[in-house]
Amino acid sequence: MQQYEPWENDELRFGRVSRFLDSLNQCRELGIKVTCANADGLELELPYSEHIVGDTDTGVIHGGAITTLMDTASGGSVLCCLPELELCPTLDLRVDYMRPAQPGKTVFARARCYRVTGTIVFTRCEAFQRGPDTTVANCVATFMRIGRDASPDWFWEKIEGRK
């Protein structure tokens, strides 16, 4: 049975988050891509590759790549849940690893905002693999709202696809 049912995609949010990820060097290097974005959250994928292996004897992905995936998914979910785009840096991030990711398989991460205040956004994220669906790690994070004006207009024009 599939544990992670497919989400409906919102093309506006998908485009915004995809352009945001394209602006991040670590996402380009790791090959992290958006698979689904909507008002409920964000799903990303981290394809397996040899250059992200942390244990060459087993082929298991380095925990830093999983943490980057989950931090990016959590931060990207903030872009999906706020009524207006604003950059929100990570304040705190806690990752609980459940098991090593199975070598050779893509890792997905689904993140949702569960509370939004005027200054802080709280998120939850789960990293998993499909076929059969297996949780790799869970994460909770907080992000500081600094407002849209904290980033230059050219950045927002790029993220919104106006440039």
CSV table of C-alpha atoms in Angstrom, one decimal:
chain,number,residue,atom,x,y,z
A,1,MET,CA,0.0,0.0,0.0
A,2,GLN,CA,1.2,3.5,-0.9
A,3,GLN,CA,1.7,5.5,2.3
A,4,TYR,CA,2.4,8.8,0.5
A,5,GLU,CA,-0.6,9.6,-1.7
A,6,PRO,CA,0.1,11.9,-4.6
A,7,TRP,CA,-0.6,15.6,-4.0
A,8,GLU,CA,-2.4,17.9,-6.3
A,9,ASN,CA,0.0,20.4,-7.9
A,10,ASP,CA,-0.4,24.2,-7.9
A,11,GLU,CA,1.4,25.4,-11.0
A,12,LEU,CA,2.0,28.9,-9.6
A,13,ARG,CA,3.6,27.6,-6.4
A,14,PHE,CA,5.5,24.9,-8.4
A,15,GLY,CA,7.0,27.5,-10.6
A,16,ARG,CA,8.0,29.9,-7.8
A,17,VAL,CA,9.6,27.1,-5.7
A,18,SER,CA,11.3,25.6,-8.7
A,19,ARG,CA,12.9,29.0,-9.6
A,20,PHE,CA,13.9,29.5,-5.9
A,21,LEU,CA,15.6,26.1,-5.8
A,22,ASP,CA,17.4,26.9,-9.1
A,23,SER,CA,18.9,30.0,-7.3
A,24,LEU,CA,20.5,27.7,-4.6
A,25,ASN,CA,23.9,26.2,-5.5
A,26,GLN,CA,23.5,23.3,-3.1
A,27,CYS,CA,20.2,22.3,-4.8
A,28,ARG,CA,21.8,22.4,-8.2
A,29,GLU,CA,24.8,20.4,-7.0
A,30,LEU,CA,22.6,17.7,-5.3
A,31,GLY,CA,20.1,17.6,-8.1
A,32,ILE,CA,17.2,18.5,-5.8
A,33,LYS,CA,14.0,19.1,-7.7
A,34,VAL,CA,10.4,20.0,-6.9
A,35,THR,CA,7.9,17.2,-7.5
A,36,CYS,CA,4.8,18.9,-6.1
A,37,ALA,CA,3.9,22.2,-4.5
A,38,ASN,CA,0.5,23.5,-3.3
A,39,ALA,CA,-0.9,25.6,-0.4
A,40,ASP,CA,-0.6,22.5,1.9
A,41,GLY,CA,3.1,22.1,1.4
A,42,LEU,CA,6.0,21.0,-0.8
A,43,GLU,CA,7.5,17.7,-2.0
A,44,LEU,CA,11.1,17.5,-3.3
A,45,GLU,CA,13.2,14.7,-4.6
A,46,LEU,CA,16.9,14.0,-4.1
A,47,PRO,CA,18.0,11.5,-6.8
A,48,TYR,CA,20.6,8.9,-5.8
A,49,SER,CA,24.1,9.5,-7.2
A,50,GLU,CA,27.6,8.3,-6.3
A,51,HIS,CA,28.8,11.8,-5.3
A,52,ILE,CA,26.3,12.1,-2.3
A,53,VAL,CA,27.3,8.7,-0.8
A,54,GLY,CA,28.6,9.0,2.7
A,55,ASP,CA,29.6,5.4,3.2
A,56,THR,CA,31.4,3.9,0.2
A,57,ASP,CA,31.2,0.4,1.6
A,58,THR,CA,27.4,0.4,1.8
A,59,GLY,CA,26.5,3.1,-0.7
A,60,VAL,CA,24.3,4.9,1.8
A,61,ILE,CA,23.7,8.6,1.2
A,62,HIS,CA,25.5,11.1,3.5
A,63,GLY,CA,23.3,12.5,6.2
A,64,GLY,CA,24.2,16.0,5.2
A,65,ALA,CA,22.5,15.5,1.8
A,66,ILE,CA,19.3,14.3,3.6
A,67,THR,CA,19.5,17.3,6.0
A,68,THR,CA,19.9,19.7,3.1
A,69,LEU,CA,16.9,18.1,1.4
A,70,MET,CA,14.7,18.5,4.5
A,71,ASP,CA,15.9,22.0,5.2
A,72,THR,CA,15.1,23.0,1.6
A,73,ALA,CA,11.7,21.3,1.6
A,74,SER,CA,10.8,22.9,4.9
A,75,GLY,CA,11.9,26.4,3.8
A,76,GLY,CA,10.3,25.9,0.4
A,77,SER,CA,7.0,25.0,2.2
A,78,VAL,CA,7.1,28.4,3.8
A,79,LEU,CA,7.0,30.0,0.3
A,80,CYS,CA,4.0,27.9,-0.4
A,81,CYS,CA,2.0,28.7,2.7
A,82,LEU,CA,2.4,32.4,3.1
A,83,PRO,CA,0.0,34.7,1.3
A,84,GLU,CA,2.8,36.8,-0.1
A,85,LEU,CA,6.4,35.7,-0.9
A,86,GLU,CA,9.0,36.6,1.6
A,87,LEU,CA,12.4,35.1,2.4
A,88,CYS,CA,12.5,33.3,5.8
A,89,PRO,CA,15.8,32.1,7.0
A,90,THR,CA,16.1,28.9,9.1
A,91,LEU,CA,16.1,29.6,12.9
A,92,ASP,CA,16.1,26.0,14.1
A,93,LEU,CA,16.1,22.6,12.5
A,94,ARG,CA,16.0,19.2,14.2
A,95,VAL,CA,16.4,16.0,12.2
A,96,ASP,CA,15.6,12.5,13.6
A,97,TYR,CA,17.1,9.8,11.4
A,98,MET,CA,14.9,6.6,11.4
A,99,ARG,CA,17.1,4.5,9.1
A,100,PRO,CA,19.7,4.8,6.4
A,101,ALA,CA,18.3,5.6,2.9
A,102,GLN,CA,18.4,2.5,0.7
A,103,PRO,CA,21.2,2.9,-1.8
A,104,GLY,CA,20.3,3.4,-5.4
A,105,LYS,CA,16.9,4.9,-4.7
A,106,THR,CA,15.6,8.5,-4.8
A,107,VAL,CA,14.7,10.1,-1.5
A,108,PHE,CA,11.7,12.4,-1.3
A,109,ALA,CA,10.8,15.0,1.3
A,110,ARG,CA,7.4,16.4,2.1
A,111,ALA,CA,7.1,19.5,4.3
A,112,ARG,CA,4.1,21.4,5.6
A,113,CYS,CA,3.7,24.6,7.7
A,114,TYR,CA,1.7,23.8,10.8
A,115,ARG,CA,1.7,27.2,12.4
A,116,VAL,CA,2.3,30.7,11.0
A,117,THR,CA,2.7,33.8,13.3
A,118,GLY,CA,3.7,37.3,12.5
A,119,THR,CA,7.4,36.5,13.1
A,120,ILE,CA,7.9,32.7,13.0
A,121,VAL,CA,6.8,29.8,10.7
A,122,PHE,CA,6.8,26.3,12.1
A,123,THR,CA,7.2,23.3,9.8
A,124,ARG,CA,7.3,19.5,9.8
A,125,CYS,CA,9.0,17.4,7.2
A,126,GLU,CA,9.4,13.7,6.4
A,127,ALA,CA,12.0,12.2,4.2
A,128,PHE,CA,11.1,8.8,2.6
A,129,GLN,CA,11.7,6.4,-0.2
A,130,ARG,CA,9.0,4.8,-2.4
A,131,GLY,CA,8.4,1.1,-3.3
A,132,PRO,CA,7.7,0.2,-0.5
A,133,ASP,CA,7.2,3.5,1.2
A,134,THR,CA,9.7,3.8,4.0
A,135,THR,CA,10.5,6.8,6.3
A,136,VAL,CA,14.1,7.8,6.4
A,137,ALA,CA,14.0,10.8,8.7
A,138,ASN,CA,11.6,13.3,10.3
A,139,CYS,CA,12.3,17.0,10.9
A,140,VAL,CA,10.8,20.0,12.6
A,141,ALA,CA,12.0,23.5,11.9
A,142,THR,CA,11.3,27.1,12.5
A,143,PHE,CA,11.8,30.0,10.1
A,144,MET,CA,12.1,33.7,10.9
A,145,ARG,CA,9.8,36.0,8.9
A,146,ILE,CA,11.9,39.1,7.8
A,147,GLY,CA,9.5,40.5,5.3
A,148,ARG,CA,9.6,40.8,1.6
A,149,ASP,CA,11.5,44.1,1.7
A,150,ALA,CA,14.6,42.2,3.1
A,151,SER,CA,15.4,40.9,-0.4
A,152,PRO,CA,16.0,43.0,-3.5
A,153,ASP,CA,13.3,43.4,-6.1
A,154,TRP,CA,15.4,41.6,-8.8
A,155,PHE,CA,15.3,38.5,-6.6
A,156,TRP,CA,11.5,38.5,-6.4
A,157,GLU,CA,11.1,39.2,-10.1
A,158,LYS,CA,13.2,36.1,-10.8
A,159,ILE,CA,11.3,33.9,-8.3
A,160,GLU,CA,7.9,35.1,-9.5
A,161,GLY,CA,9.0,34.5,-13.1
A,162,ARG,CA,8.7,38.2,-14.2
A,163,LYS,CA,12.4,38.4,-15.3
